[in-house]
Every structure is written in C-alpha cells, then in structure tokens.
PDB file of C-alpha atoms in Angstrom:
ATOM      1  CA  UNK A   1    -193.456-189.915  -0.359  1.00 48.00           C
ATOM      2  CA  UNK A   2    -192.709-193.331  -1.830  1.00 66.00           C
ATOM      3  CA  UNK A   3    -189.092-193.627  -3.817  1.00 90.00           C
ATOM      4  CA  UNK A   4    -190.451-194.397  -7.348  1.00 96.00           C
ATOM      5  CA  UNK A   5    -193.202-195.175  -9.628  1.00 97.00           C
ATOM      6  CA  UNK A   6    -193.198-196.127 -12.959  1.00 98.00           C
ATOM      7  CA  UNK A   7    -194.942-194.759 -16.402  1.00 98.00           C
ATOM      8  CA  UNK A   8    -195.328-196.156 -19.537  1.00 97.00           C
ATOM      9  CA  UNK A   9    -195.842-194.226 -22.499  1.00 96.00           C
ATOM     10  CA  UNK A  10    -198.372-195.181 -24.711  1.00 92.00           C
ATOM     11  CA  UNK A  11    -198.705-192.787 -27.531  1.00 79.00           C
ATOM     12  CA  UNK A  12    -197.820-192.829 -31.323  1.00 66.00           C
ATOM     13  CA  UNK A  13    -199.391-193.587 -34.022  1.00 63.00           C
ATOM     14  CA  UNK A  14    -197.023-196.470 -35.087  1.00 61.00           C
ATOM     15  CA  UNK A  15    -196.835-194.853 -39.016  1.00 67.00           C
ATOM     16  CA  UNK A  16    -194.300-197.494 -40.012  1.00 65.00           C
ATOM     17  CA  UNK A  17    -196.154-200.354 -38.095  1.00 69.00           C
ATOM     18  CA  UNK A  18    -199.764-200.004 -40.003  1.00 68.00           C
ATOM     19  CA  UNK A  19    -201.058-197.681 -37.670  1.00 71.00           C
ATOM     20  CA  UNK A  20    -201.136-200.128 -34.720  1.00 80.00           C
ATOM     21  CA  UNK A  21    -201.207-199.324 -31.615  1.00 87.00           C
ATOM     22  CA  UNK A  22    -197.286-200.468 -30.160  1.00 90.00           C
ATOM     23  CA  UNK A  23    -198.132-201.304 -26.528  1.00 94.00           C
ATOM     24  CA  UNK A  24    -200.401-204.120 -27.897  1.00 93.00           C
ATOM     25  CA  UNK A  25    -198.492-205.060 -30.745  1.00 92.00           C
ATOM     26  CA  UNK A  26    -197.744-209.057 -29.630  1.00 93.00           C
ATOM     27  CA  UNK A  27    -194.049-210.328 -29.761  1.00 94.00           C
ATOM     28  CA  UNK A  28    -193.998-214.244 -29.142  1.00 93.00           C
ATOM     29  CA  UNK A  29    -197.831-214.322 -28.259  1.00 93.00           C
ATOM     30  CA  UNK A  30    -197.589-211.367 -25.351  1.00 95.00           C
ATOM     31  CA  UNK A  31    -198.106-207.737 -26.174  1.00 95.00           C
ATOM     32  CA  UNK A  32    -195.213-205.355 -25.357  1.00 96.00           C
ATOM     33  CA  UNK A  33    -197.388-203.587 -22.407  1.00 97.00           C
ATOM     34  CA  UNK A  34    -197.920-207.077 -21.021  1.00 97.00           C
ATOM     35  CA  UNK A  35    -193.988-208.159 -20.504  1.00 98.00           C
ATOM     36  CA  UNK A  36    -193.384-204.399 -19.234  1.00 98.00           C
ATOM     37  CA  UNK A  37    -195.851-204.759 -16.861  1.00 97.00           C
ATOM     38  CA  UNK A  38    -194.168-207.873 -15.784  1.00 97.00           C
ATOM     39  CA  UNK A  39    -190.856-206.719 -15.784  1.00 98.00           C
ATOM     40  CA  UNK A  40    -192.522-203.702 -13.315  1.00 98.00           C
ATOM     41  CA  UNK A  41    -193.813-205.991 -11.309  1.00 97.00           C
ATOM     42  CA  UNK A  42    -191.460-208.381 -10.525  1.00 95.00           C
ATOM     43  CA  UNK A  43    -190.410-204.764  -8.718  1.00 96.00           C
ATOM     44  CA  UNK A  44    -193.492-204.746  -7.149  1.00 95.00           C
ATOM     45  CA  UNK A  45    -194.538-201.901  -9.247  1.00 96.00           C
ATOM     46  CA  UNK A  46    -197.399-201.341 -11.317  1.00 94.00           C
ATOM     47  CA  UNK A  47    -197.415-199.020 -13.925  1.00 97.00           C
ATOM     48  CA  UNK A  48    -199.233-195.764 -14.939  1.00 96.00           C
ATOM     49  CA  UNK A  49    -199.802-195.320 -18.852  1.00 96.00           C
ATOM     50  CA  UNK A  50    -200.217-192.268 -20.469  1.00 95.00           C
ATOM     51  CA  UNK A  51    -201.361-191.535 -23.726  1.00 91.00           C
ATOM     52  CA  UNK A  52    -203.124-188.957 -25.877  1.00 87.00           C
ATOM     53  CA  UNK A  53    -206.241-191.667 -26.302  1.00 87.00           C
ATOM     54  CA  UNK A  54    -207.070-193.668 -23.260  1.00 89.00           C
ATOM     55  CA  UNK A  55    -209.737-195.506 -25.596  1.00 90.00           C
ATOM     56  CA  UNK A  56    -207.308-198.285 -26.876  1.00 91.00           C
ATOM     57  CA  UNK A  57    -206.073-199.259 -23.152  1.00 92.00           C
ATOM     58  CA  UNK A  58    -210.255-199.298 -21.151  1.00 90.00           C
ATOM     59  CA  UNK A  59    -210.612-202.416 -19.775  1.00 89.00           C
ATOM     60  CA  UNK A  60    -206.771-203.261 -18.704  1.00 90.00           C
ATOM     61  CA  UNK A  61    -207.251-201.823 -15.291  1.00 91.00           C
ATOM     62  CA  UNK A  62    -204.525-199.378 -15.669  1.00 93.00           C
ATOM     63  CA  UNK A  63    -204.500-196.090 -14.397  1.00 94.00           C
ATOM     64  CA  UNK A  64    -204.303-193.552 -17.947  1.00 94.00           C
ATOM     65  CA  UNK A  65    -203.031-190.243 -17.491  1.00 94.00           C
ATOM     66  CA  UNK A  66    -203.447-188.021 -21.236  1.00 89.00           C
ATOM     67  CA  UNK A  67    -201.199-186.118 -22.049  1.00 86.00           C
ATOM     68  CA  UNK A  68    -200.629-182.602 -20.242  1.00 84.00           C
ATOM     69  CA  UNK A  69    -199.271-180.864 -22.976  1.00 84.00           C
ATOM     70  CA  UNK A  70    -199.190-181.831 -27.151  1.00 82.00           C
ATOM     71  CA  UNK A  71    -195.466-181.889 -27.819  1.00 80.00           C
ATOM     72  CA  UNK A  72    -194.999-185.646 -28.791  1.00 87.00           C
ATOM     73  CA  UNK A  73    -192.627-187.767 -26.640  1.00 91.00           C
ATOM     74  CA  UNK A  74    -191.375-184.473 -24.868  1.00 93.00           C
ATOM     75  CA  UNK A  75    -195.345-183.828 -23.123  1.00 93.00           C
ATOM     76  CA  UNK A  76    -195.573-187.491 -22.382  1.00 94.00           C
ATOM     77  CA  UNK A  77    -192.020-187.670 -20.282  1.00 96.00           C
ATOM     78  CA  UNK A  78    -193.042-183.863 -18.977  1.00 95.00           C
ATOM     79  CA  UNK A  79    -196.368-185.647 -17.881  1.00 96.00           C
ATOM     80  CA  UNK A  80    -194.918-188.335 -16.105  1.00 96.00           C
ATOM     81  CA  UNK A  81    -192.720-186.482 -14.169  1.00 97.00           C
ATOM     82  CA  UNK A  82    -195.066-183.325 -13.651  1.00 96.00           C
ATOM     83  CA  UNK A  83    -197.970-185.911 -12.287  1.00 95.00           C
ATOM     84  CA  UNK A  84    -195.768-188.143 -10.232  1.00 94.00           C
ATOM     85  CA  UNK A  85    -196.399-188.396  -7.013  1.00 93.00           C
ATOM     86  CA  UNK A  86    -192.902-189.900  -6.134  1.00 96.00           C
ATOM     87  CA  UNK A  87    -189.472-188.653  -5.579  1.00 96.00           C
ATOM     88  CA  UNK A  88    -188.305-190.436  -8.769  1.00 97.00           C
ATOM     89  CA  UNK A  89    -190.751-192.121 -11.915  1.00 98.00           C
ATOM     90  CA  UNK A  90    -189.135-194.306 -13.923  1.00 98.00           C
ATOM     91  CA  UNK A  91    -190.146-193.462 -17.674  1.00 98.00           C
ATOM     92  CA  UNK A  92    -190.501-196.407 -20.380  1.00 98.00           C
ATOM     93  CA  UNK A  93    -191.856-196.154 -23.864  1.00 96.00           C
ATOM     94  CA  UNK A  94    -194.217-198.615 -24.928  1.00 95.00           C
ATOM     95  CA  UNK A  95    -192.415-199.947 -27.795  1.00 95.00           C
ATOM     96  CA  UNK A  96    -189.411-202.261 -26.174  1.00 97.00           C
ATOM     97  CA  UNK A  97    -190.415-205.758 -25.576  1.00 97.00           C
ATOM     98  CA  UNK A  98    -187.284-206.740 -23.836  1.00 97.00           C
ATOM     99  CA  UNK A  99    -186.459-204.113 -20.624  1.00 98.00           C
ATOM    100  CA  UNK A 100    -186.227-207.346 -17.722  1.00 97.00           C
ATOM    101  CA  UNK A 101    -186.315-206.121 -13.871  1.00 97.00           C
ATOM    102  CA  UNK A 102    -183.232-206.796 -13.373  1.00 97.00           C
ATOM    103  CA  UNK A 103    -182.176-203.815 -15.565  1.00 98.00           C
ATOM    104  CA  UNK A 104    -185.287-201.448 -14.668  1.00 98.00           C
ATOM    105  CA  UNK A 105    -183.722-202.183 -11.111  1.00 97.00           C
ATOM    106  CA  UNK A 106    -180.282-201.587 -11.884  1.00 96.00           C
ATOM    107  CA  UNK A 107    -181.520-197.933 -13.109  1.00 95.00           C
ATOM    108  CA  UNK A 108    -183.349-196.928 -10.005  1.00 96.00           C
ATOM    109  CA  UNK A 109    -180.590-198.270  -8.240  1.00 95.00           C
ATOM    110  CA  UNK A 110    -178.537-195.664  -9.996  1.00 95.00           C
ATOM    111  CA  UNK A 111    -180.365-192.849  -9.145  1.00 94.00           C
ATOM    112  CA  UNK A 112    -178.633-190.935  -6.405  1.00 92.00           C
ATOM    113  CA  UNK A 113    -179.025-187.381  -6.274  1.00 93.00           C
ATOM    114  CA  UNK A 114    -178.798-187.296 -10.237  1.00 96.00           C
ATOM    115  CA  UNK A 115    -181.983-185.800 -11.995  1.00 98.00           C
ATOM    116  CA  UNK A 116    -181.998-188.781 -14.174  1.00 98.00           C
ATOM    117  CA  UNK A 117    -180.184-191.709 -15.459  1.00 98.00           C
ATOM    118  CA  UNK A 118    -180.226-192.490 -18.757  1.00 97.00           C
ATOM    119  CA  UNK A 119    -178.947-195.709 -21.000  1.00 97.00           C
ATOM    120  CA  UNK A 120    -176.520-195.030 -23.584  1.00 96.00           C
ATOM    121  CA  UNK A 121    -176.081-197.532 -25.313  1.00 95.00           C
ATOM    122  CA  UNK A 122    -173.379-197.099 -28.717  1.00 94.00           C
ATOM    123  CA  UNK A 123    -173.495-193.093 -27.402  1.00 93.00           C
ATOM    124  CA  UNK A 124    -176.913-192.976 -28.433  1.00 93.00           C
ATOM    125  CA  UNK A 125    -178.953-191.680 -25.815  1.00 94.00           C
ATOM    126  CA  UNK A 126    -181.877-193.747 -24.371  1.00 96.00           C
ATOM    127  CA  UNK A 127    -183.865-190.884 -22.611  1.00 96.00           C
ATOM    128  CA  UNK A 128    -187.482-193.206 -23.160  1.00 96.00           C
ATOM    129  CA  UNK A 129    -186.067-195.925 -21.017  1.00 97.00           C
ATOM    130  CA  UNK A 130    -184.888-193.817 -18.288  1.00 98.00           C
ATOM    131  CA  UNK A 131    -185.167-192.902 -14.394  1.00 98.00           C
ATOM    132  CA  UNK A 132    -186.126-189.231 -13.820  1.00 98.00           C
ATOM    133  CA  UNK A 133    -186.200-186.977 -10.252  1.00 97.00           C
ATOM    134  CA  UNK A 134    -189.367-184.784 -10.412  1.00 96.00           C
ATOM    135  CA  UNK A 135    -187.744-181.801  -9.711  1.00 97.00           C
ATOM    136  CA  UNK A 136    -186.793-181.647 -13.322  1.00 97.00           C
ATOM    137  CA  UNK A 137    -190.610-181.401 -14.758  1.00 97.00           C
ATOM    138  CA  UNK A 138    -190.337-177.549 -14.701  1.00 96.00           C
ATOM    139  CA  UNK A 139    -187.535-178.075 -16.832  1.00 96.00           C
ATOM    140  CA  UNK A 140    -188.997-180.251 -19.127  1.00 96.00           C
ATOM    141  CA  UNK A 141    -191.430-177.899 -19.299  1.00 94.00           C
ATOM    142  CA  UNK A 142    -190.022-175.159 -20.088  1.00 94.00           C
ATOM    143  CA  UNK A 143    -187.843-176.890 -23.146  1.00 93.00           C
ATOM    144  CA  UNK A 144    -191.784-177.748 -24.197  1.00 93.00           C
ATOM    145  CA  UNK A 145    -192.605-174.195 -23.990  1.00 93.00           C
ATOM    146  CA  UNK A 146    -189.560-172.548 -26.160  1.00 91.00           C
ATOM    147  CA  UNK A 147    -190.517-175.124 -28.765  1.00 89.00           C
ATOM    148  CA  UNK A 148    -187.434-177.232 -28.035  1.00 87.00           C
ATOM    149  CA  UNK A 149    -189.392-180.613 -28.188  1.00 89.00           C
ATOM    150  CA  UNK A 150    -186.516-183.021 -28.867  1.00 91.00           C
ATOM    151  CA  UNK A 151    -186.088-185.209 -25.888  1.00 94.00           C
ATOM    152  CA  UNK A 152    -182.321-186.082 -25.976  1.00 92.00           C
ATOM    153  CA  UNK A 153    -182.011-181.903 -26.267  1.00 90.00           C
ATOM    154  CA  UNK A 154    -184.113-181.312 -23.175  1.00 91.00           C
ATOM    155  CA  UNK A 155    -182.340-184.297 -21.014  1.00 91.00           C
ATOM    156  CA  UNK A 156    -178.882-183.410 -22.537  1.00 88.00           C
ATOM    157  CA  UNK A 157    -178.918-180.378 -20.470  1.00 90.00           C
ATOM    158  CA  UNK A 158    -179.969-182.309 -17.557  1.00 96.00           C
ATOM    159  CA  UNK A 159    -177.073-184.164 -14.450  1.00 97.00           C
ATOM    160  CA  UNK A 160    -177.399-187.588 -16.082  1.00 97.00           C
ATOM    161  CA  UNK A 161    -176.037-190.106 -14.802  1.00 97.00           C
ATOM    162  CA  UNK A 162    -175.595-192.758 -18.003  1.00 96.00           C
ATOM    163  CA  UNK A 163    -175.339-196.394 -18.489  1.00 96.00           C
ATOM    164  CA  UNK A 164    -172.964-197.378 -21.279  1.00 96.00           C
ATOM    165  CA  UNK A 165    -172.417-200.321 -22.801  1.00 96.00           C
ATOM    166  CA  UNK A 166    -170.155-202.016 -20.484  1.00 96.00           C
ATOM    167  CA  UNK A 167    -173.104-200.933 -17.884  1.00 96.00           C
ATOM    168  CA  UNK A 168    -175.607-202.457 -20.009  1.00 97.00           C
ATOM    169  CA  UNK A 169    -173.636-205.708 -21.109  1.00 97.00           C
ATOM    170  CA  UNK A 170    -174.756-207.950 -18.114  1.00 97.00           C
ATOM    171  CA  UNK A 171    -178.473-207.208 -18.821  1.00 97.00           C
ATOM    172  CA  UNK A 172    -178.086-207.579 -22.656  1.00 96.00           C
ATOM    173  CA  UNK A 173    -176.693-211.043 -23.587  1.00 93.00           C
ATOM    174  CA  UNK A 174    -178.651-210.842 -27.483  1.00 92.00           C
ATOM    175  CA  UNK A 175    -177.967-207.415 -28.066  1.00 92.00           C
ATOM    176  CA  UNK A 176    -182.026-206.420 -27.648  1.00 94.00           C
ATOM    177  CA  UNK A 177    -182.482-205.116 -24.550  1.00 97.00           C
ATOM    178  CA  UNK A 178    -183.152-201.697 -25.344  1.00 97.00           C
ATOM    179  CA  UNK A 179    -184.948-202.571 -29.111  1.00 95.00           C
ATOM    180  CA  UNK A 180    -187.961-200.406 -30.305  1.00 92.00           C
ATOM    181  CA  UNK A 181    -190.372-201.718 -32.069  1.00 92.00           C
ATOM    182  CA  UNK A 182    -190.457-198.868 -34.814  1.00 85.00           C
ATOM    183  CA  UNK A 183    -190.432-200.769 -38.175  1.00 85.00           C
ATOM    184  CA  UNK A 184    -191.847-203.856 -39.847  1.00 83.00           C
ATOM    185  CA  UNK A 185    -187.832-204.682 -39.749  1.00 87.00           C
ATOM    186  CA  UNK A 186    -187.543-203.700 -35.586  1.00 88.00           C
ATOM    187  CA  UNK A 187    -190.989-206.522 -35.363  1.00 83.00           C
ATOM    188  CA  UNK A 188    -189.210-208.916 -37.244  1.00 87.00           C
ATOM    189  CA  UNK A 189    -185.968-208.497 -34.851  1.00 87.00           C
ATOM    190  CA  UNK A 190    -188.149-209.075 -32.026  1.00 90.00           C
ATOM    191  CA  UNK A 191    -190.145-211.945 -33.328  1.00 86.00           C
ATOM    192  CA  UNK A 192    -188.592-213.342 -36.221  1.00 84.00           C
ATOM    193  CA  UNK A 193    -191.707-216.221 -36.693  1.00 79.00           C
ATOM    194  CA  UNK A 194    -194.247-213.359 -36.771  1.00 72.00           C
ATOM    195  CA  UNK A 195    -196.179-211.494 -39.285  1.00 63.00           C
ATOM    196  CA  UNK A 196    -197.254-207.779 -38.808  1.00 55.00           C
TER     197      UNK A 196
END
C-alpha cells in the first residue's frame, strides 16, 4: 500500500462568493484547483476531488469521488479517508489558493503514528488542510452518524499531532498560507487587482 494520496474537496455552494463554484474561482489568472494541483504535484501526487456534483469538474481529467454520506465538510473528509486506498490521504479544501509543497510536505512528513496532523494556526484548528491515517474513517463516521457533523469536534477527539504558528512561520512569509477563499473580502485578500 502506497504512503499517501491526496484529496481535494470540492463542494459548497460558495453563498458569500455568488454561488461560484471555489475550486475554479481564479486568483492572479489560475483557479485555486489549478495551483493545488501544482503544489500536489511538485510531490509527485495527483489529486482525487470529491464533491456532491461531479458536473462542474468533467473534462479536467480528475478522478471525482461524490460524496459517501450528506453531512457537509464532515462526509467529504469521512469520504476521503473511507475511499483511500493509502495508509495516510492528505485532505485539502478547495478554497486556499496558497498551500505550496513545501508545506503539504512538511505535513506528511509529520505524520508518524498520529491519526492526523492538523495546522493550528492562532489556536484555530485547520482540520481542511490536514494529513489523516485511514484508520480513523470509522470514526469519522460514526461522529457523522450521532449527528455530530462539526469537523474540528470530530478531529478534536482524534491523536493530532498540530502545527502551530512557529511550525507554520517558515512556510508563511505574507501571513496567507492557510487563507480561504470564503468572502468577497477573503477574494480580495488573495487577489487584490481582481473583481468577483
């Protein structure tokens, strides 16, 4: 069984952004899924996406897993660990323009015997940019299944090892490393020249 794989999530309806699609939103003339999958491969990794449409994403020549389960963010990260076919999947949501390999490396680096590592950046937990072991998918799971379908909840009971911010500081000289594009405001952060 390889080491690691990689999966980006792909859902949301991107309320605040007009509805669009966040993967494809462009930030300095290169959608967000494009510089992930560049970051991925400069690992020599190439990415599965999964989302609750596939429609949006035909024609990229990306593998796109749906959704196992409806529970938001929670059913996406229990898909990607619950279909992965490696000992560790490395979980990124499709909304942060600026993860770099060198820092997607770091984190599988990191990985150990812990059942994930997870960024936490301020002491805000970054469990949507995060490596996971797929022996916690029944757990995930079973958070799904009581209802409990907050993410930090679910990995918050997990062995974490966690990146803080003097972890993160060598990968994050402008402070965006770990930005979502969430918010006409978060877009404007990321590409202060562009119009939504």
């Amino acid at each position: 069984m390889a080491a690691w794989s990689a999966c980006i999530l792909a859902g949301g309806r991107g309320r605040r952004l007009a509805g669009r699609i966040k993967p494809l939103v462009e930030v300095s003339g290169r959608s967000i899924l494009a510089r992930q999958i560049e970051a991925l491969a400069g690992l020599g990794v190439r990415p599965v996406l999964i989302a609750p449409d596939p429609a949006p994403f035909a024609g990229l020549g990306l593998t796109v897993w749906e959704d196992a389960v409806a529970a938001g963010s929670l059913g996406a990260l229990y898909t990607a660990v619950h279909r992965a076919d490696t000992t560790h999947v490395l979980v990124l949501a499709g909304d942060m323009p600026f993860l770099s390999s060198a820092f997607l490396g770091a984190l599988v680096g990191l990985a150990g015997d812990h059942d994930a590592v997870v960024p936490r950046p301020r002491g805000r937990w970054q469990p949507l940019c995060a490596l996971y072991h797929r022996r916690v998918a029944p757990r995930l799971r079973a958070a799904v299944d009581a209802g409990h379908w907050r993410v930090t909840e679910a990995v918050a009971a997990l062995d974490v090892r966690t990146l803080d911010d003097a972890d993160l500081a060598p990968f994050d000289p402008d402070g965006r490393l770990l930005l979502n594009v969430n918010t006409p405001d978060d877009y404007l952060r990321a590409d202060p020249d562009a119009a939504l």
